[in-house]
Coordinates of C-alpha atoms in Angstrom, one line a residue:
M1 CA 50.4 135.7 102.7
S2 CA 52.0 135.6 99.3
E3 CA 51.5 132.6 97.2
H4 CA 54.6 130.7 95.9
P5 CA 54.6 129.9 92.3
E6 CA 54.3 126.3 91.5
H7 CA 57.7 124.6 90.9
P8 CA 57.9 122.2 88.0
D9 CA 58.2 118.5 89.0
R10 CA 61.8 118.1 90.0
R11 CA 61.8 114.3 90.3
H12 CA 63.9 112.6 87.7
H13 CA 62.4 109.6 86.0
Y14 CA 65.2 107.1 85.2
T15 CA 65.1 104.9 82.1
E16 CA 65.7 101.2 82.4
E17 CA 69.0 101.7 80.6
E18 CA 70.1 104.2 83.2
V19 CA 69.1 102.0 86.1
A20 CA 70.9 99.0 84.5
H21 CA 74.0 101.0 84.0
E22 CA 74.0 102.2 87.7
V23 CA 73.4 98.6 88.9
A24 CA 76.3 97.3 86.8
E25 CA 78.6 100.1 88.0
L26 CA 77.7 99.3 91.7
E27 CA 78.2 95.6 91.1
T28 CA 81.7 96.3 89.7
K29 CA 82.6 98.5 92.7
S30 CA 81.3 95.8 95.1
A31 CA 83.3 93.0 93.4
T32 CA 86.4 95.2 93.6
A33 CA 85.8 95.9 97.3
A34 CA 85.3 92.2 98.0
R35 CA 88.6 91.4 96.4
I36 CA 90.5 94.1 98.2
F37 CA 89.1 93.2 101.6
D38 CA 89.3 89.5 101.2
L39 CA 90.2 88.1 104.7
R40 CA 92.8 85.8 103.2
R41 CA 94.8 88.9 102.1
I42 CA 94.5 90.6 105.5
I43 CA 95.3 87.5 107.6
G44 CA 98.1 86.4 105.2
G45 CA 99.7 89.8 105.2
L46 CA 99.6 90.2 108.9
F47 CA 101.1 86.7 109.5
V48 CA 103.9 87.4 107.0
V49 CA 104.7 90.8 108.6
Y50 CA 104.7 89.4 112.2
G51 CA 106.5 86.3 111.0
V52 CA 109.4 88.4 109.7
I53 CA 109.6 90.3 112.9
V54 CA 109.5 87.3 115.1
T55 CA 112.0 85.4 112.9
I56 CA 114.5 88.3 113.0
T57 CA 114.0 88.3 116.8
G58 CA 114.7 84.6 116.9
I59 CA 117.8 84.9 114.7
T60 CA 119.2 87.7 117.0
D61 CA 118.2 86.0 120.3
S62 CA 121.0 85.8 122.9
R63 CA 122.1 82.5 124.5
S64 CA 120.4 83.4 127.8
A65 CA 117.0 83.9 126.0
I66 CA 117.3 80.5 124.4
D67 CA 118.3 78.9 127.7
K68 CA 115.1 80.4 129.3
A69 CA 113.1 78.4 126.7
Q70 CA 115.0 75.2 127.7
G71 CA 117.3 75.4 124.8
V72 CA 114.7 75.9 122.1
N73 CA 114.9 79.0 120.0
I74 CA 111.1 79.5 120.3
N75 CA 111.1 82.9 118.5
L76 CA 112.8 81.4 115.5
W77 CA 110.4 78.5 115.2
T78 CA 107.3 80.5 115.9
G79 CA 108.4 83.1 113.3
I80 CA 109.0 80.5 110.7
G81 CA 105.6 79.0 111.4
M82 CA 103.9 82.4 111.1
L83 CA 105.7 83.0 107.8
L84 CA 104.6 79.7 106.4
L85 CA 101.0 80.2 107.5
G86 CA 101.0 83.7 106.0
L87 CA 102.5 82.5 102.8
F88 CA 99.8 79.7 102.7
F89 CA 97.0 82.3 103.0
L90 CA 98.5 84.5 100.2
A91 CA 99.1 81.4 97.9
W92 CA 95.5 80.3 98.6
L93 CA 94.3 83.8 97.6
K94 CA 96.5 83.7 94.4
L95 CA 95.4 80.2 93.4
R96 CA 91.7 80.6 94.3
P97 CA 90.8 84.3 93.8
T98 CA 87.4 85.7 94.7
P99 CA 85.1 84.9 91.8
P100 CA 83.5 87.9 90.1
P101 CA 79.7 88.2 90.6
L102 CA 77.4 86.7 88.1
P103 CA 75.9 89.1 85.6
P104 CA 72.2 89.7 86.3
E105 CA 71.0 87.7 83.3
D106 CA 72.9 84.6 84.5
L107 CA 71.3 84.7 88.0
P108 CA 68.7 82.0 88.5
E109 CA 65.2 83.3 88.5
E110 CA 63.2 83.1 91.7
R111 CA 60.5 80.4 91.6
Q112 CA 57.0 81.7 91.8
G113 CA 54.4 80.0 93.9
D114 CA 56.8 77.5 95.8

């Protein structure tokens, strides 16, 4: 059997600055993802879209469809309610955005020996 020449150590030793930079970059990406996928945005958006559809259906309902609901234009009222709920969620998102994560130096230190 032939012997393989020894390969130099291929492991990369990271400096503290490189590790800190990577951690900061990942925290930024994580905060961005948290803001993008905030449930208030998803729920509010869906309620607004479906609210518009149901409201338009309610506006264009025939007299016979309204008579089936005992004279109440249920599509119109449900659509308006959905629109209001969706707008509430989106306003809540705008007024109370997801807070950015704390920088590592501002995080409370874990207590030792508790």
